[in-house]
Short mmCIF file of C-alpha atoms in Angstrom, two decimals:
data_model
loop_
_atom_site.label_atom_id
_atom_site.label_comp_id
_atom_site.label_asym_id
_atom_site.label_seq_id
_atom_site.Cartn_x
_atom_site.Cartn_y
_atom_site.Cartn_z
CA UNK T 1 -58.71 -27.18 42.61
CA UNK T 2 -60.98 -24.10 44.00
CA UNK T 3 -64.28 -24.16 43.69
CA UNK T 4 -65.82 -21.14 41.55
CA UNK T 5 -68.68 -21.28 43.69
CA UNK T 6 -67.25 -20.35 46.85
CA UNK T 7 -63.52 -19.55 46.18
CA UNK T 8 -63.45 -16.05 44.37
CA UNK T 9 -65.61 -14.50 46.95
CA UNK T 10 -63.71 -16.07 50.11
CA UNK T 11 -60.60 -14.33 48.82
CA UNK T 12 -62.46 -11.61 48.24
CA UNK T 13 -63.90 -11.76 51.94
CA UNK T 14 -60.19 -12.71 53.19
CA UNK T 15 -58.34 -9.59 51.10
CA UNK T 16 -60.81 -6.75 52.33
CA UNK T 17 -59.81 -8.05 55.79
CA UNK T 18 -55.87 -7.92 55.43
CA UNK T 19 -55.16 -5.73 52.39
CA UNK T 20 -53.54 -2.92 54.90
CA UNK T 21 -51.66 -5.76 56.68
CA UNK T 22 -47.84 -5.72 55.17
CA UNK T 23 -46.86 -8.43 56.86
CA UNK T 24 -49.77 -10.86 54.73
CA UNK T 25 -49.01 -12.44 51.99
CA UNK T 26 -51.87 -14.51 50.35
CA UNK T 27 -51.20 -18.10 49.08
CA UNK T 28 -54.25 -18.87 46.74
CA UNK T 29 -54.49 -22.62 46.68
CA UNK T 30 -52.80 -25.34 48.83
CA UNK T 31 -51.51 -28.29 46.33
CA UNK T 32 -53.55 -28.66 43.44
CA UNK T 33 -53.74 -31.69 41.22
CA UNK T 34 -55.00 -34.00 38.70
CA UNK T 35 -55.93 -31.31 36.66
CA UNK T 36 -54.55 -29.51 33.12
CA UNK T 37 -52.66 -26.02 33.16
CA UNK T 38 -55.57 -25.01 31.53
CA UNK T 39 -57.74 -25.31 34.31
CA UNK T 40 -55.34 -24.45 36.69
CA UNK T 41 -55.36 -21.09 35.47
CA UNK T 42 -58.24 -20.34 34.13
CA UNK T 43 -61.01 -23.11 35.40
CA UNK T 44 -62.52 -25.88 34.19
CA UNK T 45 -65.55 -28.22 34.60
CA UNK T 46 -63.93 -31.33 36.39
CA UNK T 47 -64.80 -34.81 36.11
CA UNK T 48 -66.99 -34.81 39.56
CA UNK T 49 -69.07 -32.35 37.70
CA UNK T 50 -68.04 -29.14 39.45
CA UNK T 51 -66.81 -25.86 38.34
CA UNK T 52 -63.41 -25.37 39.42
CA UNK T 53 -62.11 -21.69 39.73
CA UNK T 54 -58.69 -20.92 37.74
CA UNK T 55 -55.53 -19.42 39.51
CA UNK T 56 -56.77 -16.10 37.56
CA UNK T 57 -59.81 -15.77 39.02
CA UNK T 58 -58.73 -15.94 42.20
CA UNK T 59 -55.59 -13.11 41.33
CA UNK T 60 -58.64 -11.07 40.38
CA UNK T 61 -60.92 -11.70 43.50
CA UNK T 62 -57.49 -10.49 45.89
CA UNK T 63 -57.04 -7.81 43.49
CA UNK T 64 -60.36 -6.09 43.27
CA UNK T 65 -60.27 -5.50 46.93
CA UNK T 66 -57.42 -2.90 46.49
CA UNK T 67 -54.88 -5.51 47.89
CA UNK T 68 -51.20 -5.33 46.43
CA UNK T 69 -49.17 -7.73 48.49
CA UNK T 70 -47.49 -10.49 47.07
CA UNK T 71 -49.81 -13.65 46.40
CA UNK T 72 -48.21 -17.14 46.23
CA UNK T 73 -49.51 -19.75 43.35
CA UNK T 74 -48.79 -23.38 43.74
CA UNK T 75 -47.58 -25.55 40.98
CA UNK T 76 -49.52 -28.70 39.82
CA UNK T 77 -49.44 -32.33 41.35
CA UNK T 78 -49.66 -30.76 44.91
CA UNK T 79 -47.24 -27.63 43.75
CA UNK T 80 -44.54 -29.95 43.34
CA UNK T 81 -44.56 -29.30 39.12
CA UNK T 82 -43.55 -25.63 38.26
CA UNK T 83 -42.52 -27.42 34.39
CA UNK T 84 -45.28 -24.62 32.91
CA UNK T 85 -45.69 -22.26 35.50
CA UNK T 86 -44.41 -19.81 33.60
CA UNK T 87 -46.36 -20.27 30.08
CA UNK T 88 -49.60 -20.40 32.20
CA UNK T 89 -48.71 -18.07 35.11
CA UNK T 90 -51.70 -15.57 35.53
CA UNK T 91 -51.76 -12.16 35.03
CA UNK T 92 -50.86 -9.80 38.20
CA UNK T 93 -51.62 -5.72 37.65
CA UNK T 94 -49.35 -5.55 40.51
CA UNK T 95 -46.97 -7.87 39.34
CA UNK T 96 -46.41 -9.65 42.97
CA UNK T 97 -46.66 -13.01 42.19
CA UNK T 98 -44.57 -15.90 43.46
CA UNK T 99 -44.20 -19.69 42.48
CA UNK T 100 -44.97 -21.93 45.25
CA UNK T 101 -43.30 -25.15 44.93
CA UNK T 102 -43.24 -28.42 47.72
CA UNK T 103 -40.90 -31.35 47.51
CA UNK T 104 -40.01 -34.13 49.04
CA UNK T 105 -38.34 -36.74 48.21
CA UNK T 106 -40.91 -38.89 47.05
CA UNK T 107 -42.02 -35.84 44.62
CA UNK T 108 -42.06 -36.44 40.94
CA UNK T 109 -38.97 -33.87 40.46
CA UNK T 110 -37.42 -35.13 42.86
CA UNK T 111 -33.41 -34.89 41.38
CA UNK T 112 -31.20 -31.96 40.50
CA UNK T 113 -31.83 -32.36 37.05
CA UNK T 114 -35.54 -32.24 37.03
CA UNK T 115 -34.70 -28.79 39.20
CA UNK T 116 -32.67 -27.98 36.52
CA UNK T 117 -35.26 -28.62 34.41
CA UNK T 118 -38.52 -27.75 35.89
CA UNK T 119 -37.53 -25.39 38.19
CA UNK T 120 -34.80 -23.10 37.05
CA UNK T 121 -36.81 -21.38 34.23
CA UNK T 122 -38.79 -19.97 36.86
CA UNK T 123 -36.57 -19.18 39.32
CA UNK T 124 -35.04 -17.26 36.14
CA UNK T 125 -38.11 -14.81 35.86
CA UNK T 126 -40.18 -14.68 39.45
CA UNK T 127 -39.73 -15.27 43.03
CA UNK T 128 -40.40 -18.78 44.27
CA UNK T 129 -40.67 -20.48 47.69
CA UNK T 130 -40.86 -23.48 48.59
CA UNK T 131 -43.79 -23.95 51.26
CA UNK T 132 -42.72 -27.39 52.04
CA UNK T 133 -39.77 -28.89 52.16
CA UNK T 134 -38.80 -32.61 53.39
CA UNK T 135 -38.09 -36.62 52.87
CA UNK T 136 -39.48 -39.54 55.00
CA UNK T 137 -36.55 -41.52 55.46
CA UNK T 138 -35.40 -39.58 59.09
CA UNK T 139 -32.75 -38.81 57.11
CA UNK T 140 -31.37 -35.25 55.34
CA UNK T 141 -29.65 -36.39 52.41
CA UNK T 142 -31.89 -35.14 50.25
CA UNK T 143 -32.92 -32.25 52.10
CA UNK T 144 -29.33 -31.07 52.11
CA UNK T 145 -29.13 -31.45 48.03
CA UNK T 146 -32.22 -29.64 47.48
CA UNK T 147 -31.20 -26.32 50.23
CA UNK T 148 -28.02 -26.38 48.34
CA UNK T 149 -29.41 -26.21 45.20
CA UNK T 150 -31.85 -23.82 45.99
CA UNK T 151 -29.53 -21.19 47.91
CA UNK T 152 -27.86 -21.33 44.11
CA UNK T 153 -31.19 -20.08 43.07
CA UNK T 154 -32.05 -17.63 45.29
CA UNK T 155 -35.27 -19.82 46.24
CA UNK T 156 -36.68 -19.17 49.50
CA UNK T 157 -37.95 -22.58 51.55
CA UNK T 158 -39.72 -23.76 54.61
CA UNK T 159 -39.39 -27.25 56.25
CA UNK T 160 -42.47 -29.19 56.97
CA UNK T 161 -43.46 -29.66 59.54
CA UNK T 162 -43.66 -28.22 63.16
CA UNK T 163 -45.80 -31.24 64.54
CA UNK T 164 -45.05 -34.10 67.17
CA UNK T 165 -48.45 -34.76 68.00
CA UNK T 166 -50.84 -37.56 65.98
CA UNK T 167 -48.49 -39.76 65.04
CA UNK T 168 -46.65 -37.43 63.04
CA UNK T 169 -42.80 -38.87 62.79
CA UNK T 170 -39.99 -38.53 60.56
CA UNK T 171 -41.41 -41.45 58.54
CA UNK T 172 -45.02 -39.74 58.83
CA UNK T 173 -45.34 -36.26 57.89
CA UNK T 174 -42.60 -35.96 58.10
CA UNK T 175 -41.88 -34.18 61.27
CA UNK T 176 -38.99 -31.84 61.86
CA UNK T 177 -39.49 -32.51 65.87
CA UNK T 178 -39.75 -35.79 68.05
CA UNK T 179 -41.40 -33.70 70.88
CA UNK T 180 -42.34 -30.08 71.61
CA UNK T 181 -38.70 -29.00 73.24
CA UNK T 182 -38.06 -29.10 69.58
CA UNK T 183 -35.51 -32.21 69.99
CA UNK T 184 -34.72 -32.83 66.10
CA UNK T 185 -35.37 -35.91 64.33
CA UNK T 186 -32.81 -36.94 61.59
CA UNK T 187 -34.40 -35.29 59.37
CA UNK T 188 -34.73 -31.86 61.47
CA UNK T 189 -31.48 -32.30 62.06
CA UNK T 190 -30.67 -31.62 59.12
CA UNK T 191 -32.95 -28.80 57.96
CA UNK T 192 -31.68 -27.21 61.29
CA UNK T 193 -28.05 -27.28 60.83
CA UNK T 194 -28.49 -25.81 57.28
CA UNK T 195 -29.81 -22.54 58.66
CA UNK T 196 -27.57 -22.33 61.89
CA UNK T 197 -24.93 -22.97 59.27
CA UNK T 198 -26.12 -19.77 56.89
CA UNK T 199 -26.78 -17.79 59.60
CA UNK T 200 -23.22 -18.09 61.18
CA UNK T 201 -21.68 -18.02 56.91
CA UNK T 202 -19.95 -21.45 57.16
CA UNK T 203 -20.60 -24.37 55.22
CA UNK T 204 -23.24 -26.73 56.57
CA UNK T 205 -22.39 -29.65 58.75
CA UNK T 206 -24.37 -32.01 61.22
CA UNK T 207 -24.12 -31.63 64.73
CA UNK T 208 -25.78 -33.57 67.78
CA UNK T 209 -27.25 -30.63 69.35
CA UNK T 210 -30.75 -30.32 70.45
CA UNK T 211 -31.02 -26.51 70.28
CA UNK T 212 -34.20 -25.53 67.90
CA UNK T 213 -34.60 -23.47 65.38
CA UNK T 214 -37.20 -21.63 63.07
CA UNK T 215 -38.57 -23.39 60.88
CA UNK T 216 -38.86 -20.97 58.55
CA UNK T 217 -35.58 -19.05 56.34
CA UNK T 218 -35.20 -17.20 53.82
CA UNK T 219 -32.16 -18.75 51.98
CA UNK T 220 -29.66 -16.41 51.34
CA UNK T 221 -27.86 -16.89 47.55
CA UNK T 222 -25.09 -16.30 45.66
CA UNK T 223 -23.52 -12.88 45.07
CA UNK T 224 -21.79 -11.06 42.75
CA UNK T 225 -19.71 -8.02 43.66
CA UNK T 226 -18.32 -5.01 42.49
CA UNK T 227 -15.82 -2.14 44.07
CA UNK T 228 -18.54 -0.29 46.03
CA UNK T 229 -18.58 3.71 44.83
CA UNK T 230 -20.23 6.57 47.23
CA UNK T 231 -22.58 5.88 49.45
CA UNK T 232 -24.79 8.57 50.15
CA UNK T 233 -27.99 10.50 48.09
CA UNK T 234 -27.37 14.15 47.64
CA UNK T 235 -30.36 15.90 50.07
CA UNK T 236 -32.95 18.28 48.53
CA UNK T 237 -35.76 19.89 49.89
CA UNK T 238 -37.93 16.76 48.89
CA UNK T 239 -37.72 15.48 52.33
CA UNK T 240 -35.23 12.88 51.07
CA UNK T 241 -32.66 13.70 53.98
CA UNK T 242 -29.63 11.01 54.06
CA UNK T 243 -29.64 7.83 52.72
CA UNK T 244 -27.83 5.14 51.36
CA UNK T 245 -28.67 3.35 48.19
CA UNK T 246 -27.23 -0.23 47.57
CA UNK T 247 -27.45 -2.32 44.67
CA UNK T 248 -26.01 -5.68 44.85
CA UNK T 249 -27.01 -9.06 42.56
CA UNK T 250 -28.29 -11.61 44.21
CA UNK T 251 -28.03 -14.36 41.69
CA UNK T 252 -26.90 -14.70 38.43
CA UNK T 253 -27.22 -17.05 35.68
CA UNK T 254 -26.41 -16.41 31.78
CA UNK T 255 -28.59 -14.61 30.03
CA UNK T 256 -30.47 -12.56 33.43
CA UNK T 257 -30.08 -11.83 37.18
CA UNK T 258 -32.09 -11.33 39.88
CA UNK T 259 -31.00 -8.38 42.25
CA UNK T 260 -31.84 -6.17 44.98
CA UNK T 261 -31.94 -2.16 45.52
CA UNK T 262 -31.38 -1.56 49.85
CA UNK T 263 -32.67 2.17 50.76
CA UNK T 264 -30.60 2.75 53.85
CA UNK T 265 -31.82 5.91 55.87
CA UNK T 266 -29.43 7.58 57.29
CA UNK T 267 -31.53 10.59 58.55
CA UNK T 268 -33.51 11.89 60.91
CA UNK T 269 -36.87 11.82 59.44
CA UNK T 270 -39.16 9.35 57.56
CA UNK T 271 -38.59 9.20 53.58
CA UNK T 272 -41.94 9.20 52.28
CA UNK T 273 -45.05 9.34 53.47
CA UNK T 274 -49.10 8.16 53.24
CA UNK T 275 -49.54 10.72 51.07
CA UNK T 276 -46.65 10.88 49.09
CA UNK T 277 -44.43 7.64 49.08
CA UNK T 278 -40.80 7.29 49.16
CA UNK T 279 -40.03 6.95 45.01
CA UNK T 280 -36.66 5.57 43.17
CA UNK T 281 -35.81 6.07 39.66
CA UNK T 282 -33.14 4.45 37.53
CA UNK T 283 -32.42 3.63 34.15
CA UNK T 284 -32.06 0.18 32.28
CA UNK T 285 -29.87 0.27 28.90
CA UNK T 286 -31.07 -1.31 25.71
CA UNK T 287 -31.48 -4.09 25.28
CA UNK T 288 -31.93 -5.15 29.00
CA UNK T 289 -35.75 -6.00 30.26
CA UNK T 290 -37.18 -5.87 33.42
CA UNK T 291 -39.51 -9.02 33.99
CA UNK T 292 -40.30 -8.72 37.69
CA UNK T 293 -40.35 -6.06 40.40
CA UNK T 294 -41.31 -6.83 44.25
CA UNK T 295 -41.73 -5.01 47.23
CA UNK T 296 -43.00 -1.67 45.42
CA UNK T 297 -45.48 -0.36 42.87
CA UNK T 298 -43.50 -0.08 39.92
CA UNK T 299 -44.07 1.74 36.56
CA UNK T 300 -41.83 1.56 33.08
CA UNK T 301 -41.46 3.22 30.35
CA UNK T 302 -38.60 4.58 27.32
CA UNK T 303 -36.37 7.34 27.81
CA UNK T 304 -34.66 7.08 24.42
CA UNK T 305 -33.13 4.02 24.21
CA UNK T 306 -33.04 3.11 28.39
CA UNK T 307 -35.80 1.72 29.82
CA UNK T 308 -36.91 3.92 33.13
CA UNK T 309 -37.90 2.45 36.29
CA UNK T 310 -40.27 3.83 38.83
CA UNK T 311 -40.40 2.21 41.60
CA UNK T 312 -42.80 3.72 44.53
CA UNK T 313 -43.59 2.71 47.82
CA UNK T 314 -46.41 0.53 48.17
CA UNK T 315 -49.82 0.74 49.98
CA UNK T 316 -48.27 -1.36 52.74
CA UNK T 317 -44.78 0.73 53.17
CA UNK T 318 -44.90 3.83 51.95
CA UNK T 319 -42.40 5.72 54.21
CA UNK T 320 -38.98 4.15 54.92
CA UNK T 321 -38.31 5.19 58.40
CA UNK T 322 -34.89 6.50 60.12
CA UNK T 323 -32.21 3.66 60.55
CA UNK T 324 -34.98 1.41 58.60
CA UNK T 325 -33.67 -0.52 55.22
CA UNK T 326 -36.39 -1.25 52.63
CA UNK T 327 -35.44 -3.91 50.02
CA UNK T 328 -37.00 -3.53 46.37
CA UNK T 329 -36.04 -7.20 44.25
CA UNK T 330 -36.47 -7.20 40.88
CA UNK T 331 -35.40 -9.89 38.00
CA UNK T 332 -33.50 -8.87 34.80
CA UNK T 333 -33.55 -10.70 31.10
CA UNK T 334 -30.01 -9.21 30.70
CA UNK T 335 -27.15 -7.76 32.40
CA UNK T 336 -26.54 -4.34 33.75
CA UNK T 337 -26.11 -2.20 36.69
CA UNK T 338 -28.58 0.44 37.30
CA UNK T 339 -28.26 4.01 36.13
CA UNK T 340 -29.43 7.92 36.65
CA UNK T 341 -30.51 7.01 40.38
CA UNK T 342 -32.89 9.29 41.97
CA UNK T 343 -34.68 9.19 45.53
CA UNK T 344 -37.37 11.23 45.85
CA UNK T 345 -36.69 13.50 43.00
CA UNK T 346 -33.18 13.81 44.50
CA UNK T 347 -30.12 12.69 42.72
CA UNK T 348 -28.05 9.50 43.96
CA UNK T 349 -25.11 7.12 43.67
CA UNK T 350 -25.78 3.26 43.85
CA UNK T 351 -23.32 1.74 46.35
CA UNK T 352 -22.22 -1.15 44.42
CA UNK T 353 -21.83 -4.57 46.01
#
């Protein structure tokens, strides 16, 4: 783990930097291990007879700065063990956390069941990705299991790794790439084919082709749909202009969902602005809580028996530009489609679906 000698005020050093960048996203702590959940979140004198810094302490150190992007914690035995995550997950003002998770096959949840045991609660409540993905057999067998499961999720992943120099293999590393034209090895193979095969919405299959790929995806999940209604905000003076406002779920499981409001605009001019920020309200019924909210500053509060959501851009994107689409995620205990939308103090219809 950290040190708490060095590691609060390096983030601190690191945030001041970046905290304007949108396109950072700080991941506190690469693999930690051998250690409780009580001193991976709040610190702990280890058995070398160092302090180690907590997960928390390190929140705090990117927070004091100002800085409000998302931050990435790692699980336990080298962020492969998300079991607790959620009982010891630290606190976030900004509420921008996400669960980073590697696994290979030679992990210690390394079967669907453990997923559906370790890793499903939290995929339930907060965002995860998985930083590292892979198996050491220059095979995909596994690989393909594990994408599957986690496009079911809605879990974002990366293959590792990039790397055909140092005796890095498929056996060693592993590596997605025998040599830098990006020729595949088995196992790249397979992690490539996956994302050629949801980026073209057919099932996956594997091909002989040497054509490379990112390395990096966003997995898309499963959706539910409705009949979509109208699909444009009523303009006001505001500056709100045209837009479209989409709400669609993104994954669903009983008892919550996790879904996604798309601002579409349709004008001419910028939504928003650095001194006033682009800001969408909607209403929650009883009995349905909000446990999550990403990609804006975010407020709550009662408005009888609905709970009312403010969502606002954040420091990083306050304006939502014409033709741009800005995505705010957010994950549900409960069921329901948003209500009472309002952009920018003007009135508007979700487009459902």
């Amino acid at each position: 783990m950290a040190d708490a000698d060095h590691a609060p005020a390096f983030w601190t050093s690191v945030a001041t930097v970046f905290k304007a960048d949108p396109g950072v996203i700080f991941d506190l702590y690469n693999e930690p291990h051998d250690i409780s959940w009580s001193c991976w979140r709040d610190g702990c004198m280890t058995s070398g007879g160092w302090q180690a810094a907590g997960m928390q302490s390190l929140v705090n150190a990117v927070r004091s700065t100002g800085a409000t992007q998302p931050i990435m914690v790692s699980g336990l035995n080298w962020a492969g063990d998300l079991s607790a995550w959620n009982t010891w997950v630290p606190n976030d003002p900004q509420k921008q956390l996400i669960a980073d998770l590697h696994l290979y096959n030679f992990s210690q949840f390394n079967t669907q069941a453990s997923w559906d045991q370790s890793v499903a609660p939290t995929a339930a409540l907060f965002p995860i990705v998985a930083g590292e993905i892979g198996e050491t057999d220059c095979a995909h067998g596994f690989i393909d299991s594990l994408m599957n499961w986690f496009d079911g999720k809605g879990i974002s992943y990366m293959g590792w790794t990039w790397d055909a120099a140092g005796g890095w293999s498929c056996t060693n590393g592993p590596s997605l790439i025998s040599d830098y034209s990006g020729t595949p090895t088995g196992f790249g193979v397979g992690y490539r084919d996956h994302l050629a095969a949801l980026a073209g919405g057919t099932a996956a299959t594997t091909t002989s082709t040497s054509r490379p790929v990112s390395t990096t995806t966003t997995a898309p999940s499963s959706t539910t749909t409705t009949m979509p209604t109208s699909t444009t905000t009523t303009p006001s003076s505001t500056g709100v202009g045209k837009a479209i406002v989409r709400y669609r779920v993104v994954n669903a499981w009983p008892g919550g969902l996790q879904a996604s409001i798309d601002i579409t605009n349709t004008g001419t001019s910028s939504i928003g602005s650095v001194s006033a920020p682009w800001s969408l309200k909607f209403q929650l019924p009883s009995g349905v809580t909000m446990s999550s909210l990403w990609n804006a500053d975010w407020t709550t509060s009662l408005a009888g028996s609905s709970q009312s959501i403010v969502a606002t851009g954040p420091s990083w994107h306050r304006s939502i530009a014409p033709g741009e689409t800005w995505s705010v995620g957010y994950v549900l205990q409960g069921s329901a489609i948003p209500t009472s939308c309002s952009l920018n103090s003007a009135t508007c219809v979700f487009t459902i679906g």
